[in-house]
PDB file of N, CA and C in Angstrom:
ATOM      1  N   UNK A   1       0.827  -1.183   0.000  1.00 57.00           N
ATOM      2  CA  UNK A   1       0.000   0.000   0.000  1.00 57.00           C
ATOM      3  C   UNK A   1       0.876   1.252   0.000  1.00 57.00           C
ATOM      4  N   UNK A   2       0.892   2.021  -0.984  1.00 70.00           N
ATOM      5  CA  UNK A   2       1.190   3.796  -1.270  1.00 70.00           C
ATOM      6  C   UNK A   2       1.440   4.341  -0.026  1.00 70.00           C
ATOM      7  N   UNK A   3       2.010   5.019   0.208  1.00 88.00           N
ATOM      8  CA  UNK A   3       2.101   5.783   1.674  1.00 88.00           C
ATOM      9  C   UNK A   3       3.280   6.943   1.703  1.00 88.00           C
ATOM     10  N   UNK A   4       2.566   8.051   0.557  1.00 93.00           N
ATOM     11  CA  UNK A   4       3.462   8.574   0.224  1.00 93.00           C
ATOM     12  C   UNK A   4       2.989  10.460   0.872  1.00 93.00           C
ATOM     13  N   UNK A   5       1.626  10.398   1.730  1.00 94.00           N
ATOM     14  CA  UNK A   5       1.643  11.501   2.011  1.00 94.00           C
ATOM     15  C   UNK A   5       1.922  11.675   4.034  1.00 94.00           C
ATOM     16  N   UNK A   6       3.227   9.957   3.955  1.00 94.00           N
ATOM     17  CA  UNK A   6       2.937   9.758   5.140  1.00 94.00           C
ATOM     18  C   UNK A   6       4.198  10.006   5.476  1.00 94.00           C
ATOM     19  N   UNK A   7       4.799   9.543   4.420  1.00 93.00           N
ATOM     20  CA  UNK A   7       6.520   9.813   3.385  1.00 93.00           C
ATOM     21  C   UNK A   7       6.871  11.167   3.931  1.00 93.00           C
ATOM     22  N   UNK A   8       6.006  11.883   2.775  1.00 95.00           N
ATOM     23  CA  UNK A   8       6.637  12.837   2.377  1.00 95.00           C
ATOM     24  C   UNK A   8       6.157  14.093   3.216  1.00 95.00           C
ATOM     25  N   UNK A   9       4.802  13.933   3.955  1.00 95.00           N
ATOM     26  CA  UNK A   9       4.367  15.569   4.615  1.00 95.00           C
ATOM     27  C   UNK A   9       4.236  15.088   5.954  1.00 95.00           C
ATOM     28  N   UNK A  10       4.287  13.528   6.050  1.00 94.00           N
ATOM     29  CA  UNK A  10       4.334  13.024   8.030  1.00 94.00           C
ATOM     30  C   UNK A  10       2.770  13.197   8.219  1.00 94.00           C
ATOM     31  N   UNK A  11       2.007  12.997   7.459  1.00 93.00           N
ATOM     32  CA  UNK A  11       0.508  13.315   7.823  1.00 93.00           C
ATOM     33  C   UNK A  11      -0.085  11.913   7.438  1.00 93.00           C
ATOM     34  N   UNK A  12      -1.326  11.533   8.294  1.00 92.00           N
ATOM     35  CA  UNK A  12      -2.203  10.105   7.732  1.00 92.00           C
ATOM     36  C   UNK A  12      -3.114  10.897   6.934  1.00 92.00           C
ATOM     37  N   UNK A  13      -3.245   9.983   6.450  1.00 91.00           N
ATOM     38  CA  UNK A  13      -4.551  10.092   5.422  1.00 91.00           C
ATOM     39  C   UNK A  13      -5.981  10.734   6.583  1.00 91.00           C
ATOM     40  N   UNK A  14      -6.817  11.727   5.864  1.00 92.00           N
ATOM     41  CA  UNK A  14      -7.670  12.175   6.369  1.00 92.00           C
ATOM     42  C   UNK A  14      -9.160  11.281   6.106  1.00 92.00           C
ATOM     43  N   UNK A  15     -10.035  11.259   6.770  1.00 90.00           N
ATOM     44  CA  UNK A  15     -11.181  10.326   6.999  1.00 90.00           C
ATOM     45  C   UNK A  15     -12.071  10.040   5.458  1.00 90.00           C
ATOM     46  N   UNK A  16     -11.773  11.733   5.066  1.00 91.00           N
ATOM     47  CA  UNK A  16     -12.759  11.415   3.431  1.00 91.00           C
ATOM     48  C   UNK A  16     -11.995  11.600   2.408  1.00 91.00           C
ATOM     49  N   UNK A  17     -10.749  10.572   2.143  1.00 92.00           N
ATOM     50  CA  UNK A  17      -9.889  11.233   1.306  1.00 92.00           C
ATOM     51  C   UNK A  17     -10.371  12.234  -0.057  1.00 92.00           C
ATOM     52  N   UNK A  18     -11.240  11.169  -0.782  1.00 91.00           N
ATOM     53  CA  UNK A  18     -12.197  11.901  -2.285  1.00 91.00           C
ATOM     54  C   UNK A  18     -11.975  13.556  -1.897  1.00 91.00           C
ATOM     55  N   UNK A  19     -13.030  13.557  -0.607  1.00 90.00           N
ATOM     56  CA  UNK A  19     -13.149  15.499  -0.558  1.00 90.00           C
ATOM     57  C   UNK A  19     -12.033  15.882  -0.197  1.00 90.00           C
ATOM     58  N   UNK A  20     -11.057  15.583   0.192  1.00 93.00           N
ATOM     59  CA  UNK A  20      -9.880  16.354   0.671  1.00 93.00           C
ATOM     60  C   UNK A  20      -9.098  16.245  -1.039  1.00 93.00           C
ATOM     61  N   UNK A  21      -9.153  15.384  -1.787  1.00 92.00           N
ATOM     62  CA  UNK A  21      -8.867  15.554  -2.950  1.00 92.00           C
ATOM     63  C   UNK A  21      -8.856  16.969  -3.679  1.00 92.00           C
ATOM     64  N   UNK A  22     -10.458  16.821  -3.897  1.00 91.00           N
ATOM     65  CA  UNK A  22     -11.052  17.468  -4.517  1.00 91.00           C
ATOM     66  C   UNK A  22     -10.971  18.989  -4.246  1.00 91.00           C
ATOM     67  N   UNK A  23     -10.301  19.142  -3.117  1.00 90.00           N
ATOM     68  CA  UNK A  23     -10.009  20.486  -2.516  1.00 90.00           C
ATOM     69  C   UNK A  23     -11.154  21.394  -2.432  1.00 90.00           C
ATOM     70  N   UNK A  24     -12.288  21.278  -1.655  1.00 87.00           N
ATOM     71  CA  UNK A  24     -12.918  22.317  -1.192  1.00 87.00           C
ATOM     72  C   UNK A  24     -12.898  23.247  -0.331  1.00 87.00           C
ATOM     73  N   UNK A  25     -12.607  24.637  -1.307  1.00 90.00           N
ATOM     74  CA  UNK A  25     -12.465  25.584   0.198  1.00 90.00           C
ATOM     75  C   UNK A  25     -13.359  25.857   1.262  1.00 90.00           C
ATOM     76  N   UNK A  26     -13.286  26.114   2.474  1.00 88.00           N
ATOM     77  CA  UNK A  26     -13.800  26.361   3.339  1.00 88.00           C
ATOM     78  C   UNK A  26     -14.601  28.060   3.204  1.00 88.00           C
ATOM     79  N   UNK A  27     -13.696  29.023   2.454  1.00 88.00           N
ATOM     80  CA  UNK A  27     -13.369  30.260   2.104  1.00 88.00           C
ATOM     81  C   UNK A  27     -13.658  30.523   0.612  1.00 88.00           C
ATOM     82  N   UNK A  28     -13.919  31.018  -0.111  1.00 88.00           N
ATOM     83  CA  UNK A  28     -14.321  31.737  -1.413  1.00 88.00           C
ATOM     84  C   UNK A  28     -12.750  31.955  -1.711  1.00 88.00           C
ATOM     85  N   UNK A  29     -12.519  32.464  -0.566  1.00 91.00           N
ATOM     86  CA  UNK A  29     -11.118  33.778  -0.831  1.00 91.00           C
ATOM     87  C   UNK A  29      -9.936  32.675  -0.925  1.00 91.00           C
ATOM     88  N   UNK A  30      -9.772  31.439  -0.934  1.00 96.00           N
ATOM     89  CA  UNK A  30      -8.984  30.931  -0.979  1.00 96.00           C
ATOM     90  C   UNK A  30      -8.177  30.117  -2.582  1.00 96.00           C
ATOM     91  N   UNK A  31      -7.348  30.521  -2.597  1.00 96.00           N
ATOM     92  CA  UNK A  31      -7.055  30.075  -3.978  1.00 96.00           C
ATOM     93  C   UNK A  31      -7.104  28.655  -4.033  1.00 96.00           C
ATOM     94  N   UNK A  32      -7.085  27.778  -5.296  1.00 95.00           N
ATOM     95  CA  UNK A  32      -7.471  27.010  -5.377  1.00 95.00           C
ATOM     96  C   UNK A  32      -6.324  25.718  -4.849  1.00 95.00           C
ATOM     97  N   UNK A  33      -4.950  26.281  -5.277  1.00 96.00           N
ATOM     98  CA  UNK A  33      -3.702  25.928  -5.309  1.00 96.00           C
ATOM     99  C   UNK A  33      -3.196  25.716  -3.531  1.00 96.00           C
ATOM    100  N   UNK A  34      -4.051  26.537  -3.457  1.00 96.00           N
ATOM    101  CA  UNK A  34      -3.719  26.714  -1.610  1.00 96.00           C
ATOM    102  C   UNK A  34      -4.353  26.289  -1.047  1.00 96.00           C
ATOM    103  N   UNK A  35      -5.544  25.361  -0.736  1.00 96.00           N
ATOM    104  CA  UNK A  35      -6.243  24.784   0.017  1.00 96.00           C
ATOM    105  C   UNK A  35      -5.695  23.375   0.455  1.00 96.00           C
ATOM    106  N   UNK A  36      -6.161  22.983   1.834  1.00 95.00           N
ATOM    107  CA  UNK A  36      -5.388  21.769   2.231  1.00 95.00           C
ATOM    108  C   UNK A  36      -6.459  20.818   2.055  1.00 95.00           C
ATOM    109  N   UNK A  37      -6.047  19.621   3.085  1.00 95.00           N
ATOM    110  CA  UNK A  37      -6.309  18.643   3.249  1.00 95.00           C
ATOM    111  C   UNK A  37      -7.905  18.990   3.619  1.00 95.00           C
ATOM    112  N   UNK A  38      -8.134  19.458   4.712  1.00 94.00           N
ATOM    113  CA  UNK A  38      -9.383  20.509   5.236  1.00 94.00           C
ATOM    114  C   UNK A  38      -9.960  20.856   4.661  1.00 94.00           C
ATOM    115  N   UNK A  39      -9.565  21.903   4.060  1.00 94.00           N
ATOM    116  CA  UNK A  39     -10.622  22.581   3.155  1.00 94.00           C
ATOM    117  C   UNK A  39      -9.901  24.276   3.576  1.00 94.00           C
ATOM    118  N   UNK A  40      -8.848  24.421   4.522  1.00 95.00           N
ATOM    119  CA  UNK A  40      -8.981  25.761   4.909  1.00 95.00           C
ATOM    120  C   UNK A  40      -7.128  25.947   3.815  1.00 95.00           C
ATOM    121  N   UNK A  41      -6.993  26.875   4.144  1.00 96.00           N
ATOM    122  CA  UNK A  41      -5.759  27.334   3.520  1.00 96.00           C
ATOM    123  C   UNK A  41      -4.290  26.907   3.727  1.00 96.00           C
ATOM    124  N   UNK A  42      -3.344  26.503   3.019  1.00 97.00           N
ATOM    125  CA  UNK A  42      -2.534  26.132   3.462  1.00 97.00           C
ATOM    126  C   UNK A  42      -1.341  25.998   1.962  1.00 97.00           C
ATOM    127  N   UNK A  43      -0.128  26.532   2.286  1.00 96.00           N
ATOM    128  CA  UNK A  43       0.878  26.801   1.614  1.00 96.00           C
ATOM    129  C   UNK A  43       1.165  25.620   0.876  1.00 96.00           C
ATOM    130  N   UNK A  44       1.660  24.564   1.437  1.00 97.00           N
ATOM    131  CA  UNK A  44       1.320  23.113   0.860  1.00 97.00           C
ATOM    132  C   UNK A  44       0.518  22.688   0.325  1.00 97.00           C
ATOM    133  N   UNK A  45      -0.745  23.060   0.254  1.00 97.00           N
ATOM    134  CA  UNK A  45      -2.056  22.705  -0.044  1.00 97.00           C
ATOM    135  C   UNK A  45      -2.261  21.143  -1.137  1.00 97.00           C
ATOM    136  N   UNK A  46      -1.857  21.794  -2.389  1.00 97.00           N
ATOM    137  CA  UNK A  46      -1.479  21.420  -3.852  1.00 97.00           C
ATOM    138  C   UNK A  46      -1.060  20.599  -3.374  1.00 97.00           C
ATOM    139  N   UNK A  47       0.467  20.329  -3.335  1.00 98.00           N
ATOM    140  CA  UNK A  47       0.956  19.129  -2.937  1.00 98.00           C
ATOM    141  C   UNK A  47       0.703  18.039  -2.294  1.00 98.00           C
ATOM    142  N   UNK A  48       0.167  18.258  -1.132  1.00 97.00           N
ATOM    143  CA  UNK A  48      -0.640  17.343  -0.231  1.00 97.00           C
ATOM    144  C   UNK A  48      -1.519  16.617  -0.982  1.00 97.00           C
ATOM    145  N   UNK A  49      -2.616  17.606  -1.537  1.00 97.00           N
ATOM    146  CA  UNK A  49      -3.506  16.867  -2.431  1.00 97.00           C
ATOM    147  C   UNK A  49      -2.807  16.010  -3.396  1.00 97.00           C
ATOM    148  N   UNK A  50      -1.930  16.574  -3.606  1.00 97.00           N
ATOM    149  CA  UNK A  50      -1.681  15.040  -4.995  1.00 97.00           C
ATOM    150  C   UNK A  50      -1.270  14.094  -4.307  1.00 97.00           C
ATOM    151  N   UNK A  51       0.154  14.265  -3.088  1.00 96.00           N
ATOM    152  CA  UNK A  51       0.333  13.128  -2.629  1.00 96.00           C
ATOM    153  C   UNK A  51      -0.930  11.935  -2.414  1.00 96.00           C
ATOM    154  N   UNK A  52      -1.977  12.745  -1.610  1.00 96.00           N
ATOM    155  CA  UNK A  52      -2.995  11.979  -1.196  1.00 96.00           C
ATOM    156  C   UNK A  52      -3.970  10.877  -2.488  1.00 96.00           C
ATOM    157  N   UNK A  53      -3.761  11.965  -3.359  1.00 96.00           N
ATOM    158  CA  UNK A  53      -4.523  11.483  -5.177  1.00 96.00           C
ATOM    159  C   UNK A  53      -3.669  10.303  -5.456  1.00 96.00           C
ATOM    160  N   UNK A  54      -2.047  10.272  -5.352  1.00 95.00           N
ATOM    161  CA  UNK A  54      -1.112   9.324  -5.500  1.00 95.00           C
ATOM    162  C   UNK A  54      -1.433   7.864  -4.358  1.00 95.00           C
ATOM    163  N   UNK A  55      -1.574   8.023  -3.616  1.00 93.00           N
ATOM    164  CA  UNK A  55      -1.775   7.355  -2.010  1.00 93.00           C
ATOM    165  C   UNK A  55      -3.326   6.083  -2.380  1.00 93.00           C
ATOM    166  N   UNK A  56      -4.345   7.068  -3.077  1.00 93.00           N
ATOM    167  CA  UNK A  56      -5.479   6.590  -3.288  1.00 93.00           C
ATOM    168  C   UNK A  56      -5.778   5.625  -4.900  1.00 93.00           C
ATOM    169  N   UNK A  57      -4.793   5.789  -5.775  1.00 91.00           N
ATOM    170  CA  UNK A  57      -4.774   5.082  -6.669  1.00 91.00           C
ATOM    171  C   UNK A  57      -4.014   3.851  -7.000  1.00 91.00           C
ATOM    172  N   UNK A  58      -4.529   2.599  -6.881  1.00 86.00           N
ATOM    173  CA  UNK A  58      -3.531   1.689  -6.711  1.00 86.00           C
ATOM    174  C   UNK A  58      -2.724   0.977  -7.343  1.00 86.00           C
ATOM    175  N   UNK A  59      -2.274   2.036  -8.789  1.00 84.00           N
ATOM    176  CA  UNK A  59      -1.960   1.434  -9.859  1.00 84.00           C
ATOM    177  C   UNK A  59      -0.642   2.559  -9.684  1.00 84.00           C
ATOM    178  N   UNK A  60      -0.576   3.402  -8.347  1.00 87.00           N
ATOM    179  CA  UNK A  60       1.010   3.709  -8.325  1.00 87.00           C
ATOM    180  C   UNK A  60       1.118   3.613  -6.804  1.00 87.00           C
ATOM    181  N   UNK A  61       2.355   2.990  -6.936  1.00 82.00           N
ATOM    182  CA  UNK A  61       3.016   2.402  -5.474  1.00 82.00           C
ATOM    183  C   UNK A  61       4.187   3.940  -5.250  1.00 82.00           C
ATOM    184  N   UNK A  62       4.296   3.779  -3.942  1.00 80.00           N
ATOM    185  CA  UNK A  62       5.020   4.979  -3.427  1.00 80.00           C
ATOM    186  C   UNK A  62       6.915   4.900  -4.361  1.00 80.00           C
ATOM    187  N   UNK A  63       6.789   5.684  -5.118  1.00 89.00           N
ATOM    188  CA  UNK A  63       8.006   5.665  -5.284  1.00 89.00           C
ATOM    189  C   UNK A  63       9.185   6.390  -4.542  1.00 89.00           C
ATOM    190  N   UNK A  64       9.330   5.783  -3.682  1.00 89.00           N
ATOM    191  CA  UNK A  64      10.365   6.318  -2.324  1.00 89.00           C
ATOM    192  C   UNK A  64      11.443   7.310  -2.746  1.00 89.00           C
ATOM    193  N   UNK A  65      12.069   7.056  -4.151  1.00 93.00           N
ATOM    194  CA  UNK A  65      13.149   8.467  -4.435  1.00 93.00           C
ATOM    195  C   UNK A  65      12.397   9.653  -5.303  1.00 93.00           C
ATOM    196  N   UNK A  66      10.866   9.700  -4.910  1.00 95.00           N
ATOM    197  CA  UNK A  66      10.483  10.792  -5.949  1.00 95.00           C
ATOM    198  C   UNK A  66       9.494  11.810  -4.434  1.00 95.00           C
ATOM    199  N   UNK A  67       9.632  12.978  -4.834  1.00 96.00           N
ATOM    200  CA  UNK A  67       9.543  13.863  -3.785  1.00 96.00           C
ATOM    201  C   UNK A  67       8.194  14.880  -4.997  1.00 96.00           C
ATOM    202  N   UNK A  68       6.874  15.227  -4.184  1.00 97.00           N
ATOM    203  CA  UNK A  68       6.493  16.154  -4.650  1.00 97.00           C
ATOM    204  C   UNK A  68       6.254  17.852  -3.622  1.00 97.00           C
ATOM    205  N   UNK A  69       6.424  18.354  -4.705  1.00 97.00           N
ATOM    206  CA  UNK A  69       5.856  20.022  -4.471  1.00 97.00           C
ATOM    207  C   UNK A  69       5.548  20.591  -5.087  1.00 97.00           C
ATOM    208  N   UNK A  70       5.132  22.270  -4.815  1.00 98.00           N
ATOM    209  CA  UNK A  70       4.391  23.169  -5.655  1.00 98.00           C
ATOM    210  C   UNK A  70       5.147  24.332  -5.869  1.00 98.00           C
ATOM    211  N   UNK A  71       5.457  25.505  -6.941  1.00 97.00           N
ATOM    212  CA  UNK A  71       5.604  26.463  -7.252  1.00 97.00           C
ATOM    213  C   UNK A  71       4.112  27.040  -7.236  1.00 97.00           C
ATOM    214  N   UNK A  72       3.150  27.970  -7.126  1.00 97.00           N
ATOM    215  CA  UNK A  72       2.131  28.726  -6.725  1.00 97.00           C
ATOM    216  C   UNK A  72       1.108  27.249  -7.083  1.00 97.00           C
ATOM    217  N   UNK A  73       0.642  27.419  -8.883  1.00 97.00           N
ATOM    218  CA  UNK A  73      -0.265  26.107  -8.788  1.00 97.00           C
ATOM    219  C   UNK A  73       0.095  25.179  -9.956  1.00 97.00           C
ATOM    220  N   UNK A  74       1.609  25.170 -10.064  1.00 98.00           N
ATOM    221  CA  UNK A  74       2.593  24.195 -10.713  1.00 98.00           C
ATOM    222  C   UNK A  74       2.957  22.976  -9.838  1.00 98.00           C
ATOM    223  N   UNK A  75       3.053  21.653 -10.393  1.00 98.00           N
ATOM    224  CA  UNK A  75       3.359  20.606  -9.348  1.00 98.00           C
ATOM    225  C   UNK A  75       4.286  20.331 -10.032  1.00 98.00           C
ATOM    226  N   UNK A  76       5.200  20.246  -9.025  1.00 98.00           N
ATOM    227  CA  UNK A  76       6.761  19.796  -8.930  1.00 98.00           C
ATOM    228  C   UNK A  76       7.407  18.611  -8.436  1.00 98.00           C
ATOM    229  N   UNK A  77       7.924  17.989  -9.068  1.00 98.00           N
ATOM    230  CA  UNK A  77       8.169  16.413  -9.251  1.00 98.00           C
ATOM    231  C   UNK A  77       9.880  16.492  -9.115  1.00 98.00           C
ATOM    232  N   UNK A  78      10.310  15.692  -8.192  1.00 98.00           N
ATOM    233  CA  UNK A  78      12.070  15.688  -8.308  1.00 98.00           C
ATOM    234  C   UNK A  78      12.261  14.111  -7.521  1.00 98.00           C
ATOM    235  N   UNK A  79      13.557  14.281  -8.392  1.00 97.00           N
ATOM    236  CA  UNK A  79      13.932  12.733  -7.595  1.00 97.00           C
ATOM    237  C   UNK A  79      13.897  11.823  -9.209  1.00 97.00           C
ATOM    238  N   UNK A  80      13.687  10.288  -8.364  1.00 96.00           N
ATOM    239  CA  UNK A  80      13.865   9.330  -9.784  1.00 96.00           C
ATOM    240  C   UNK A  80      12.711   8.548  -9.329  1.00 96.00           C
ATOM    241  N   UNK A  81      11.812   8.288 -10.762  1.00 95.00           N
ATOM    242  CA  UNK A  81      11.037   7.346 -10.444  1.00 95.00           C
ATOM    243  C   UNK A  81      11.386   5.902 -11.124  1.00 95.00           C
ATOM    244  N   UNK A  82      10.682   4.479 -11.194  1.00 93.00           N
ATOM    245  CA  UNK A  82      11.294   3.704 -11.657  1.00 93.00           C
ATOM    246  C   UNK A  82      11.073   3.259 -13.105  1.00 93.00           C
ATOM    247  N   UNK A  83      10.202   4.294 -13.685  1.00 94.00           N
ATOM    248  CA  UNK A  83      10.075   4.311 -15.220  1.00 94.00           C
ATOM    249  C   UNK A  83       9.205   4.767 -15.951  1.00 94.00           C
ATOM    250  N   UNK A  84       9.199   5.011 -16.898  1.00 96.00           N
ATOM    251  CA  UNK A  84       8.453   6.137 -17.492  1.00 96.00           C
ATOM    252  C   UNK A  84       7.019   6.055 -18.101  1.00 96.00           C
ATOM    253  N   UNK A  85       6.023   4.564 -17.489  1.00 95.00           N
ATOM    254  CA  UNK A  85       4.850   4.574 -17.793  1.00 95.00           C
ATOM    255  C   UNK A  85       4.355   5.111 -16.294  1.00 95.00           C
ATOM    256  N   UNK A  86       5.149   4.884 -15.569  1.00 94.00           N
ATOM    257  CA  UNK A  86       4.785   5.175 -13.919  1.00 94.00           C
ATOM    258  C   UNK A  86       4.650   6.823 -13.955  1.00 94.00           C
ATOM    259  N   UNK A  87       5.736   7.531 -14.222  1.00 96.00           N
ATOM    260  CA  UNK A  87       5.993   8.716 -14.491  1.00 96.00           C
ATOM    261  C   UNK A  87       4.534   9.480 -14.921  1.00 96.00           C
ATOM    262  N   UNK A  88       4.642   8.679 -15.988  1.00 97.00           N
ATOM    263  CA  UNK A  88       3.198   9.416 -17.167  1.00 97.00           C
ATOM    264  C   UNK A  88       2.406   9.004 -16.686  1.00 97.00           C
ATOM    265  N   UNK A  89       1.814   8.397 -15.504  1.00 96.00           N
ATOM    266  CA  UNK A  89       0.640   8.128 -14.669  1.00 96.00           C
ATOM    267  C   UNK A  89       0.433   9.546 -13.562  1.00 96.00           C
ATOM    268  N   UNK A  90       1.488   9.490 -13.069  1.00 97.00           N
ATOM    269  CA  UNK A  90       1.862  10.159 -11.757  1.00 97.00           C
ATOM    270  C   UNK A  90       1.523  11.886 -12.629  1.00 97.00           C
ATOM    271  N   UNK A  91       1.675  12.064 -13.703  1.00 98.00           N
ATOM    272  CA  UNK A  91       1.703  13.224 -14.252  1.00 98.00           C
ATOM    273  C   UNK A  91       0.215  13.598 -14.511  1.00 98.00           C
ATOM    274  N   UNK A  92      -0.601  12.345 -15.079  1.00 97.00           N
ATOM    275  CA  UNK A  92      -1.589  12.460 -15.442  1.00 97.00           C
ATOM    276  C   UNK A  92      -2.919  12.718 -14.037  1.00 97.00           C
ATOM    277  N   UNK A  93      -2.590  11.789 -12.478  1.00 97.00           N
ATOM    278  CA  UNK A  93      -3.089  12.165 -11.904  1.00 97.00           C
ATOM    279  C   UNK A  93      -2.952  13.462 -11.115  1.00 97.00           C
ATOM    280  N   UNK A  94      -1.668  13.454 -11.291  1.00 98.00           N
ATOM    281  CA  UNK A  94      -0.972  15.237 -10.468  1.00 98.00           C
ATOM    282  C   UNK A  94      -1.964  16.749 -11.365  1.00 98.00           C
ATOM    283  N   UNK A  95      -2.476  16.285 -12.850  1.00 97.00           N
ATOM    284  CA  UNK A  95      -3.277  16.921 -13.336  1.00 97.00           C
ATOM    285  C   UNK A  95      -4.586  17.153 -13.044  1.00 97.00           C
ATOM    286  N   UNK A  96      -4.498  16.031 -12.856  1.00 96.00           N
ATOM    287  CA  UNK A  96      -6.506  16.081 -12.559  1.00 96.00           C
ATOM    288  C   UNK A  96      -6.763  16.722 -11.213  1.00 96.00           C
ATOM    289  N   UNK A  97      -5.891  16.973 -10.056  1.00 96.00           N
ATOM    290  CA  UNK A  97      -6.085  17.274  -9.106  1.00 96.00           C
ATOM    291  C   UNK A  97      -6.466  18.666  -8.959  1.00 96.00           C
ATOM    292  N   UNK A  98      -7.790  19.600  -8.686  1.00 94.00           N
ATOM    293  CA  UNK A  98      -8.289  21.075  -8.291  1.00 94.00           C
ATOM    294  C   UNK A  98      -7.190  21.903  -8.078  1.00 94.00           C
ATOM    295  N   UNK A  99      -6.740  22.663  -8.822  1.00 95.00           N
ATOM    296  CA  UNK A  99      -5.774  23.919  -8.953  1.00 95.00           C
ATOM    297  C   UNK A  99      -4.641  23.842  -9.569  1.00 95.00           C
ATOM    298  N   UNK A 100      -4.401  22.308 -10.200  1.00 97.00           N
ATOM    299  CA  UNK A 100      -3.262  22.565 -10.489  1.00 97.00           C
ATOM    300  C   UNK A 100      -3.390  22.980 -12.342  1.00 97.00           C
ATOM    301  N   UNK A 101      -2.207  23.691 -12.458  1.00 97.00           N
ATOM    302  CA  UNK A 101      -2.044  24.379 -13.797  1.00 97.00           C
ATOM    303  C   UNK A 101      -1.360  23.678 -14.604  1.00 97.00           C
ATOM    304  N   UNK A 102      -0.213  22.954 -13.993  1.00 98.00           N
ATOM    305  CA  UNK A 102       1.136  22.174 -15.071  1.00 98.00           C
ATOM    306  C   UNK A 102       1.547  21.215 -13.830  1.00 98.00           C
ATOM    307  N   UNK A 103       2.401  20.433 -14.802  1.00 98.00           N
ATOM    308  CA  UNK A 103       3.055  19.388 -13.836  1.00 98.00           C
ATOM    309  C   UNK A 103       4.296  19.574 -14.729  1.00 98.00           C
ATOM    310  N   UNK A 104       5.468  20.158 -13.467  1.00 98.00           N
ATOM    311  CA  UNK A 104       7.032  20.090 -13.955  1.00 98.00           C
ATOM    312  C   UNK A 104       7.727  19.091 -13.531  1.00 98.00           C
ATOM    313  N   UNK A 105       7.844  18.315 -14.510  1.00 98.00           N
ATOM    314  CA  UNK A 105       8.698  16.999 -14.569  1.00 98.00           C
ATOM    315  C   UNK A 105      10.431  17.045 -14.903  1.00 98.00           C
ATOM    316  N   UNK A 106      11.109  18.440 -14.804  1.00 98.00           N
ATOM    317  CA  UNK A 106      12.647  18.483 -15.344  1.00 98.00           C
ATOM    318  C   UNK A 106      13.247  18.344 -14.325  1.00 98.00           C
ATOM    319  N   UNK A 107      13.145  17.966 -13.343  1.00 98.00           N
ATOM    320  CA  UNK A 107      14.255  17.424 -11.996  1.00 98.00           C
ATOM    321  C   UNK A 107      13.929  16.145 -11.541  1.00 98.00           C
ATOM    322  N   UNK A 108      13.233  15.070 -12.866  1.00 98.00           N
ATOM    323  CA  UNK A 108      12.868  13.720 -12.653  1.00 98.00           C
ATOM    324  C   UNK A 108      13.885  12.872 -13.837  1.00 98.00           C
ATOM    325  N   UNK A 109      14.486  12.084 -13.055  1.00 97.00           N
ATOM    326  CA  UNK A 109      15.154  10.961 -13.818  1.00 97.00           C
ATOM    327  C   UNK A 109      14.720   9.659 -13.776  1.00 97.00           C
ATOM    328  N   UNK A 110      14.724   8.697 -14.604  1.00 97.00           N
ATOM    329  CA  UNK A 110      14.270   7.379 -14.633  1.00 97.00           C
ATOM    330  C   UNK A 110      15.308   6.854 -14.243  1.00 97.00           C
ATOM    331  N   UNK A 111      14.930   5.699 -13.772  1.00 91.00           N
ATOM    332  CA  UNK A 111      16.220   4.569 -13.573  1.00 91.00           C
ATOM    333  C   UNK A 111      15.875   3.736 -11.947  1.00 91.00           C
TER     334      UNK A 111
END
């Protein structure tokens, strides 16, 4: 089992993962990129959510040398994963996730 937002942010999984996905703000005023696990605001926000999007799909296993983060509502991918259909999964769900704009993959190596 995935356990990569346990990895990487030291947090368990929250009770309804789907809505914590899906990022609903608590706030209007909250950007989309910035909302957490909660629903309330949080600098990490983005990231979390994908980890958690990653965590919940079971067709990607935690890849232990790959690290995510965010530039505002860019997701940022570094490290090595173990190959490049995994990669293009991880890219495709890091997309679908509420706020994000791009997924930067240039500080990812295969191998």
């Amino acid at each position: 089992m995935a356990n990569w937002l346990k990895r990487i942010f030291g947090m368990d999984k929250p009770a309804n993962p789907a809505a914590a996905i899906a990022g609903q703000a608590t706030s209007s005023d909250i950007p989309p990129h910035k909302v957490g696990l909660d629903g309330t605001f949080d600098e990490s926000g983005l990231a979390k959510r994908v980890v958690l999007a990653f965590d919940e799909d079971p067709d990607v296993a935690d890849e232990d040398r790959l690290w995510v983060a965010q530039t505002q509502s860019v997701v940022v991918l570094k490290g090595t994963v173990s190959d490049q259909a995994t990669l293009d999964k991880m890219v495709s769900i890091a997309r679908g996730v509420n706020g994000a704009t791009e997924v930067d993959t240039s500080q990812v190596t295969i191998g």
